[in-house]
Tab-separated table of N, CA and C in Angstrom:
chain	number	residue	atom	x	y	z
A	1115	UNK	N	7.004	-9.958	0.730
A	1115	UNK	CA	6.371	-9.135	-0.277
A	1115	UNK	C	6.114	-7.767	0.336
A	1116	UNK	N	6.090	-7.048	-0.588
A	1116	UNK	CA	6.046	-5.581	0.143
A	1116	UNK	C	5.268	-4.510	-0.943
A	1117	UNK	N	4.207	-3.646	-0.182
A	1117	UNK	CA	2.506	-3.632	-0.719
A	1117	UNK	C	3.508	-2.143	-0.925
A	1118	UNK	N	3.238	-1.709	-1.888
A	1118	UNK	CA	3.071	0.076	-1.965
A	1118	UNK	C	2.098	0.507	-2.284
A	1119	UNK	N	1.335	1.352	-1.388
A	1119	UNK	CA	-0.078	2.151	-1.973
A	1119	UNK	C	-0.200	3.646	-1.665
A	1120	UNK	N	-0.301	4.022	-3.172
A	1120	UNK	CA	-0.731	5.189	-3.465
A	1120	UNK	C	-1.382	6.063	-2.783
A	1121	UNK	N	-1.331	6.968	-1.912
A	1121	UNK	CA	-2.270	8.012	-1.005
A	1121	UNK	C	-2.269	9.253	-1.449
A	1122	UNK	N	-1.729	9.531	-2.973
A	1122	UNK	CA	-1.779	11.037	-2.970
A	1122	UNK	C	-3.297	11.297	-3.539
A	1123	UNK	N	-3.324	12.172	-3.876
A	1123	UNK	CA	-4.934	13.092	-4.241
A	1123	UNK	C	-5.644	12.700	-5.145
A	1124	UNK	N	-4.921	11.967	-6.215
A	1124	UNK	CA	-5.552	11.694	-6.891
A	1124	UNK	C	-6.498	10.082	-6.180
A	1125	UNK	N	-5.855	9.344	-5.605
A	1125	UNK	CA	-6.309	8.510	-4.944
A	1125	UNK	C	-8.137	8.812	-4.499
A	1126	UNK	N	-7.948	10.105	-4.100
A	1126	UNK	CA	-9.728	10.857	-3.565
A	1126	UNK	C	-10.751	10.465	-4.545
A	1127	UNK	N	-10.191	10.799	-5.808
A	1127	UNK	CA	-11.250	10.601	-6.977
A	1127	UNK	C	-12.325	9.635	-6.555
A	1128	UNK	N	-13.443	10.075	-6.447
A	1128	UNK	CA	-14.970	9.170	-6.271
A	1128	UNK	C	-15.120	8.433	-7.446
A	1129	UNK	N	-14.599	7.415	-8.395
A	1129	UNK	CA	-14.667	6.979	-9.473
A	1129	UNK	C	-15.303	5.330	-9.236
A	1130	UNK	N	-15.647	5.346	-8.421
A	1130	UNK	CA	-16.521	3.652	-8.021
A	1130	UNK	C	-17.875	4.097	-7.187
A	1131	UNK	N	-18.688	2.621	-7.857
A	1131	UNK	CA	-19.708	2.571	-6.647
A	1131	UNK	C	-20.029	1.620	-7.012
A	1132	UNK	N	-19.852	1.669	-5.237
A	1132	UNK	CA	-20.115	0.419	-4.703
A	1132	UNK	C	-21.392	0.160	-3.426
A	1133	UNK	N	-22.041	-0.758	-3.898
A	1133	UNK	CA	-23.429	-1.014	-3.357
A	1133	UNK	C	-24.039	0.004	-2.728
A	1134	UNK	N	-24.077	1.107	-4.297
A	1134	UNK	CA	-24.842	2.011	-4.310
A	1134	UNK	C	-24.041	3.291	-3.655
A	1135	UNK	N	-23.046	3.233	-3.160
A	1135	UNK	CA	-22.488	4.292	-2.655
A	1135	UNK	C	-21.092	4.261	-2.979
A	1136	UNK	N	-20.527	5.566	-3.444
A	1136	UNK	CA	-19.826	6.044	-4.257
A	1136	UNK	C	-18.470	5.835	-3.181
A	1137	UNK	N	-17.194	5.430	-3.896
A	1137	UNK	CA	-16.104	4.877	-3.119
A	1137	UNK	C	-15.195	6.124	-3.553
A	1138	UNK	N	-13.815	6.049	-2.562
A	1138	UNK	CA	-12.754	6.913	-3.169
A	1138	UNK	C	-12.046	5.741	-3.469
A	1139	UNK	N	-10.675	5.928	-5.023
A	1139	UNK	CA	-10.113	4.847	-5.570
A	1139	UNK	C	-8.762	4.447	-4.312
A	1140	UNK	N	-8.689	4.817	-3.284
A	1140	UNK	CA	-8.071	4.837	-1.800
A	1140	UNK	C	-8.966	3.735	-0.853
A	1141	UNK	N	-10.292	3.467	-0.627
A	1141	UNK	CA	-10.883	3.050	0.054
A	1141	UNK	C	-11.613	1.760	-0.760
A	1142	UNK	N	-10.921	1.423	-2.112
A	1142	UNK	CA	-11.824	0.414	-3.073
A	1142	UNK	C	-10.408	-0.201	-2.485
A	1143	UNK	N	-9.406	0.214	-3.077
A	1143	UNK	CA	-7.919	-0.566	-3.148
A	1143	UNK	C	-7.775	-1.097	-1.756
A	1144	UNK	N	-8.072	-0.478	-0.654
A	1144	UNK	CA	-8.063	-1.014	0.703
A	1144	UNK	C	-8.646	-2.069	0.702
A	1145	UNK	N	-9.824	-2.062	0.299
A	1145	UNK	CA	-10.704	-3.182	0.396
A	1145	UNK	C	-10.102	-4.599	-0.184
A	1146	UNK	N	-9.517	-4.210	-1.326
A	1146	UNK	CA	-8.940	-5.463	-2.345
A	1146	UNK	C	-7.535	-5.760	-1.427
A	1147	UNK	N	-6.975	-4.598	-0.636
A	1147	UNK	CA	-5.484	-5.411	-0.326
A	1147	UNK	C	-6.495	-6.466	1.295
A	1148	UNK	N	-6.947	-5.788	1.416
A	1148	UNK	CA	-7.670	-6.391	2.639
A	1148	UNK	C	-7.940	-8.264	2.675
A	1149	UNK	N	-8.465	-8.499	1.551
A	1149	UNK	CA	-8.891	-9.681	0.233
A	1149	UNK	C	-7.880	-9.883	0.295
A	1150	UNK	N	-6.404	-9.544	-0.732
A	1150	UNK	CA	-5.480	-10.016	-0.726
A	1150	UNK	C	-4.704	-10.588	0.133
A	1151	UNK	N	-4.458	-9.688	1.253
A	1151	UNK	CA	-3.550	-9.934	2.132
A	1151	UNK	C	-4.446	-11.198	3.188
A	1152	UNK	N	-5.490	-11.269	3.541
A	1152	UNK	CA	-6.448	-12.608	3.974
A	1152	UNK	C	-6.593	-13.660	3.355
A	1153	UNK	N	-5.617	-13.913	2.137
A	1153	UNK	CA	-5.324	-14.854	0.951
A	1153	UNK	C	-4.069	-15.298	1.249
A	1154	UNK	N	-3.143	-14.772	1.955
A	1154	UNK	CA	-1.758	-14.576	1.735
A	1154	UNK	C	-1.069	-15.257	3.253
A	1155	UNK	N	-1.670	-16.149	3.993
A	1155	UNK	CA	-1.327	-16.619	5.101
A	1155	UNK	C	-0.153	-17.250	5.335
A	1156	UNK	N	0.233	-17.582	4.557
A	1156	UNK	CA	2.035	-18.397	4.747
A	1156	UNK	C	3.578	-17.305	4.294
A	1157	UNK	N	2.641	-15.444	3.857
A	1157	UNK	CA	3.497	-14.470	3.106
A	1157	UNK	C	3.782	-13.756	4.249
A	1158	UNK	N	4.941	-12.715	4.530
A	1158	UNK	CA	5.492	-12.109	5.683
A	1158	UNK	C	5.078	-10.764	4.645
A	1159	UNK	N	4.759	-9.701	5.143
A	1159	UNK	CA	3.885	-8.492	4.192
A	1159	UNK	C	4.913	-7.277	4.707
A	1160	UNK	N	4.786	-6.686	3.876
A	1160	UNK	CA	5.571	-5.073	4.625
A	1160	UNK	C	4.309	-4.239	3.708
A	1161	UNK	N	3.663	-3.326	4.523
A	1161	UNK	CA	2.693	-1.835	3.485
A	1161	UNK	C	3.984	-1.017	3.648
A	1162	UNK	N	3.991	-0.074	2.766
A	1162	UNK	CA	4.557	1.405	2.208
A	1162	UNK	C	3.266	2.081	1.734
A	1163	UNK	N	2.924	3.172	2.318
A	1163	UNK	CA	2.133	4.233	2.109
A	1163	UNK	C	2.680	5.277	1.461
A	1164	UNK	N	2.651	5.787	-0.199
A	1164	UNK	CA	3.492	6.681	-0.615
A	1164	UNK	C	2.579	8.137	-1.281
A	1165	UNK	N	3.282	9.554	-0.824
A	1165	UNK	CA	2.645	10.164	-2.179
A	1165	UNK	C	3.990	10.738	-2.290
A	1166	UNK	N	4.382	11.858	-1.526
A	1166	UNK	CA	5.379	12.889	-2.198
A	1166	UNK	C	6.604	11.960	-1.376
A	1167	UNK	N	6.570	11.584	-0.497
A	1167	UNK	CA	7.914	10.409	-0.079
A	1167	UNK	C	6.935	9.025	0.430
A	1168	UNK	N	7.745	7.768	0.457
A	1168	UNK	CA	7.299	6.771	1.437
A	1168	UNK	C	7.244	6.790	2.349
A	1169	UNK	N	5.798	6.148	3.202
A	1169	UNK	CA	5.696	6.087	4.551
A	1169	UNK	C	5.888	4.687	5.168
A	1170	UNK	N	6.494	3.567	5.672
A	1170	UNK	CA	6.865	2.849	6.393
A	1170	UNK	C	5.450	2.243	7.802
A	1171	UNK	N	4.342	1.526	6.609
A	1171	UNK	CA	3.393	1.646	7.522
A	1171	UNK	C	3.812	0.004	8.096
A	1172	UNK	N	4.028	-0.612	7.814
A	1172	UNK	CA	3.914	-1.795	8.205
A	1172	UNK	C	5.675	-2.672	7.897
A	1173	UNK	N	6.546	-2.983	8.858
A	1173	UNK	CA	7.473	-3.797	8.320
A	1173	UNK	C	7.050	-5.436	8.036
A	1174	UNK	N	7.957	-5.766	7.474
A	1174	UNK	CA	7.198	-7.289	7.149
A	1174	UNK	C	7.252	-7.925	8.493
A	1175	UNK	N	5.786	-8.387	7.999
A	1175	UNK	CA	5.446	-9.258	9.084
A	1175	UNK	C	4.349	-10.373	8.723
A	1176	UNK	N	4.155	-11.162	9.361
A	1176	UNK	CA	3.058	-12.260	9.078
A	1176	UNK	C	1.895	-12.053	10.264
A	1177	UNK	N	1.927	-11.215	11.028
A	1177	UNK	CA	0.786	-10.874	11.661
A	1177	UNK	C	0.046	-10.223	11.059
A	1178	UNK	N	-0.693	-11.074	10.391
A	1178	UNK	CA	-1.297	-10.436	9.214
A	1178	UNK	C	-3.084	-8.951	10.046
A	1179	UNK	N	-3.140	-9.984	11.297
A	1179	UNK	CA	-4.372	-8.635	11.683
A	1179	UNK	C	-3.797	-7.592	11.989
A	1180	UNK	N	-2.356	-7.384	12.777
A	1180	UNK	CA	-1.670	-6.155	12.731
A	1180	UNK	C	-1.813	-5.490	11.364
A	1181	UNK	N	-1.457	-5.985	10.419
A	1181	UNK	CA	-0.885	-5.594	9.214
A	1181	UNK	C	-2.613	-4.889	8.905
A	1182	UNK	N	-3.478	-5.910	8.949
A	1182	UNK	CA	-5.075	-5.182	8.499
A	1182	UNK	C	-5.299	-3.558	9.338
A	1183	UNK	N	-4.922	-3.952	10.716
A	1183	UNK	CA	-5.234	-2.442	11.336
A	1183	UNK	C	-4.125	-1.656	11.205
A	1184	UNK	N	-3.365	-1.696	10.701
A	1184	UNK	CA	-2.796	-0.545	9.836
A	1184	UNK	C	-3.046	-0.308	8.698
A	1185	UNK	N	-3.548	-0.918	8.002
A	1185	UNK	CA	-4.145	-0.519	6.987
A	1185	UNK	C	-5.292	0.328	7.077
A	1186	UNK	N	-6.406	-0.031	7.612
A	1186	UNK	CA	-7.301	0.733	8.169
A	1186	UNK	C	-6.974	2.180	8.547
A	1187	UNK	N	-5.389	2.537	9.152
A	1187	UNK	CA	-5.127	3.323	9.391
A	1187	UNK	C	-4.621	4.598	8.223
A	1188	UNK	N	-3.983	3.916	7.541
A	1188	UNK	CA	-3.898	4.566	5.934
A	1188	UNK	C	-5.064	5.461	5.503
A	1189	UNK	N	-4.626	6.658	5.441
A	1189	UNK	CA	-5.258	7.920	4.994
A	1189	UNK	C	-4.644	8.712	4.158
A	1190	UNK	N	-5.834	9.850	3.505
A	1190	UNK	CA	-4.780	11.134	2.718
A	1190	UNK	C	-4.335	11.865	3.968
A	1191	UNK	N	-2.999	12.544	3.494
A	1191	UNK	CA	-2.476	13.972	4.123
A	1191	UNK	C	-1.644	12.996	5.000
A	1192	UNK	N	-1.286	11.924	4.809
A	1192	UNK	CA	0.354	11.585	5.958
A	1192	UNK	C	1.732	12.066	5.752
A	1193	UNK	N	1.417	12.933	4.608
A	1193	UNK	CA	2.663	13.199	4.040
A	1193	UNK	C	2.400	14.423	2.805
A	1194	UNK	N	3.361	14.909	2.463
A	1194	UNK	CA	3.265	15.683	0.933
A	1194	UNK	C	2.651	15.042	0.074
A	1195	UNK	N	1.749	15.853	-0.921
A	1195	UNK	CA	1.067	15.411	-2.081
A	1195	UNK	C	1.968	15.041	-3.149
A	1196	UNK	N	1.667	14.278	-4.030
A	1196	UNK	CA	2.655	14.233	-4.959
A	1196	UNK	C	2.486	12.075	-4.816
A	1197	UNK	N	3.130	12.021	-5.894
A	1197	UNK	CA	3.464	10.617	-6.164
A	1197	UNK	C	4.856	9.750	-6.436
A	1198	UNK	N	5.705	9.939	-5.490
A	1198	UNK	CA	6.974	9.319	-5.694
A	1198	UNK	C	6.959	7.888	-5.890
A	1199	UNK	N	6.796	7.328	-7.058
A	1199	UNK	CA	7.135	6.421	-7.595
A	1199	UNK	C	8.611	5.552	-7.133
A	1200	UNK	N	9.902	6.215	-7.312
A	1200	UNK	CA	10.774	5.801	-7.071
A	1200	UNK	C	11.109	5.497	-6.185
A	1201	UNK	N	11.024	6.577	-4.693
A	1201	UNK	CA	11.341	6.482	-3.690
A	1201	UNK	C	10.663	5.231	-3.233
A	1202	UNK	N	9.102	5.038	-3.480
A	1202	UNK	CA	8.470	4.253	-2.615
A	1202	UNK	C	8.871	2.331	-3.545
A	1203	UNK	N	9.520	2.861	-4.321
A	1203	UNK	CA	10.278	1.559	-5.041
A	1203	UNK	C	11.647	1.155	-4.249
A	1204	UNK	N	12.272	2.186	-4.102
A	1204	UNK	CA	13.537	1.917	-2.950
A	1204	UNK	C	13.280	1.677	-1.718
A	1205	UNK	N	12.361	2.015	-0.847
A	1205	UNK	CA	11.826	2.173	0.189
A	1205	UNK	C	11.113	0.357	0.427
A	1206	UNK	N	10.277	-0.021	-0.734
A	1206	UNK	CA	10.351	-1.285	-0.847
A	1206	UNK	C	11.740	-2.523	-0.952
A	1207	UNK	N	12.099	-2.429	-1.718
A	1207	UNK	CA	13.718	-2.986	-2.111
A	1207	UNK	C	14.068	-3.049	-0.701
A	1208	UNK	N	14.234	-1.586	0.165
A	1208	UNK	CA	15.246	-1.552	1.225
A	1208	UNK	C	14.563	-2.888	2.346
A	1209	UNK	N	13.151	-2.568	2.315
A	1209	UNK	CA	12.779	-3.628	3.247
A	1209	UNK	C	12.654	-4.789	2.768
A	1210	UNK	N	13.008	-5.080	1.624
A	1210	UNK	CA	13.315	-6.525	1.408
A	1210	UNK	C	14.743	-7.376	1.136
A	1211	UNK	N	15.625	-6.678	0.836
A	1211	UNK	CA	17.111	-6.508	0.784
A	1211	UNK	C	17.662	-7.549	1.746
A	1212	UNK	N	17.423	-7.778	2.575
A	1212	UNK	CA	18.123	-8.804	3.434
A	1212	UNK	C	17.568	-10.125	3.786
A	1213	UNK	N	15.913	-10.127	3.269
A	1213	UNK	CA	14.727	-11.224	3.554
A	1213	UNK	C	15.869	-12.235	2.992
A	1214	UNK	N	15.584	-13.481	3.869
A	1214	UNK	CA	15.740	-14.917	3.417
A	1214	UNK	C	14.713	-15.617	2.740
A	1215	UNK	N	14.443	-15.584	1.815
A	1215	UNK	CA	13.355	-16.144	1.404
A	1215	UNK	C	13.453	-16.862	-0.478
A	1216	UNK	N	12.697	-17.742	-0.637
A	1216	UNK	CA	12.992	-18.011	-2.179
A	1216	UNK	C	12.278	-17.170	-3.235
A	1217	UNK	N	11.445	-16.504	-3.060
A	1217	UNK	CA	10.952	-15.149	-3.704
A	1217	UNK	C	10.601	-14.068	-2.717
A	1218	UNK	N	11.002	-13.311	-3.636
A	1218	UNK	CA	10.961	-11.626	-3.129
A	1218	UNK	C	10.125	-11.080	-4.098
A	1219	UNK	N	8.871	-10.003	-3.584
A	1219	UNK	CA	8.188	-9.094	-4.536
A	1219	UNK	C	7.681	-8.053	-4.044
A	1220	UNK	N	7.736	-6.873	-5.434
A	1220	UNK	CA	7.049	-5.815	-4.875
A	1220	UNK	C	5.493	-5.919	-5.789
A	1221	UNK	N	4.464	-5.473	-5.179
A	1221	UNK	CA	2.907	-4.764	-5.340
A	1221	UNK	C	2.787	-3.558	-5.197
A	1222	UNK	N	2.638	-2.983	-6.456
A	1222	UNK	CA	2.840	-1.685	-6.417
A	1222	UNK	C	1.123	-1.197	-6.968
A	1223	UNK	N	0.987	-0.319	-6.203
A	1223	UNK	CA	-0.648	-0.101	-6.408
A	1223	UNK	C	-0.909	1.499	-6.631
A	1224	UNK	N	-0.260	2.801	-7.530
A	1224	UNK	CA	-0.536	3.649	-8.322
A	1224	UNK	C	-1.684	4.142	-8.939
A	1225	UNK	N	-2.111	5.193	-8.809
A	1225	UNK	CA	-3.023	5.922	-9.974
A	1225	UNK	C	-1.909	6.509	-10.987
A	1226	UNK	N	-0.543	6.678	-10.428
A	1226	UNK	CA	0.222	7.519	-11.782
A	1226	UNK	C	0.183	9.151	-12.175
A	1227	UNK	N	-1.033	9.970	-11.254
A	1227	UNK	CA	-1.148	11.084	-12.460
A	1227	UNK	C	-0.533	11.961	-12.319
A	1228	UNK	N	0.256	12.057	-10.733
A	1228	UNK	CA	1.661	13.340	-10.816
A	1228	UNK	C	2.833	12.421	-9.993
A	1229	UNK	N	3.634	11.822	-11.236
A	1229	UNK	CA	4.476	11.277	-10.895
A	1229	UNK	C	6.113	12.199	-10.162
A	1230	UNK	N	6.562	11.713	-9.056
A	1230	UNK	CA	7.573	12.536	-8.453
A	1230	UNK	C	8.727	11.260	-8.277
A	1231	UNK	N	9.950	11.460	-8.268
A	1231	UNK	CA	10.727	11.315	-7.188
A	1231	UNK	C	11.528	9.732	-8.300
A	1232	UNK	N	11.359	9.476	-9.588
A	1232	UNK	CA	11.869	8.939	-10.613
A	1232	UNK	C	13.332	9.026	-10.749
């Protein structure tokens, strides 16, 4: 399975709070893949970090605490602003393209609001 998450600007938006203190929609979604992926113990994971191209944070792997501290590592500004949708759809595909496995999926995790690269 292979995670794509959204890092462009709009991501910043303070639009949560949480126990009392106000989240960016970047640091809520962390939290939930965090949850997710600590659910997911028998899944081999790849992250893609995308705004204006994909970033290649994590290849699949089942070391799943590697996979957490890179996540952790996921920030704004790794790349151009912007939201390439597509690319970070191919960029997924590519790292799954050869998996042996009986399902293949992408998680695609978007705000949407300046879509690029379609």
């Amino acid at each position: 399975m292979a995670l794509l998450l959204d890092t462009s600007t709009s991501m910043a938006a303070e639009d949560f709070t949480i126990n009392g203190k106000r989240q960016s929609r970047l640091e809520v979604i962390k939290s939930v893949l965090k949850d997710f992926i600590a659910q997911r113990s028998n899944d081999r994971l790849a992250l893609i970090a995308f705004a204006a191209r994909p970033y290649a944070v994590s290849p699949l792997t089942s070391d799943h605490a590697w996979l957490q501290a890179n996540l952790e590592r996921v920030r704004f500004g790794l790349m151009e602003d912007g939201t390439a949708i597509g690319s970070a759809i191919g960029a997924g595909i590519s790292r799954l393209r050869k998996v042996e496995a009986r399902a293949r999926s992408l998680s695609f995790l978007p705000t949407g609001l300046t879509m690029r690269g379609m």
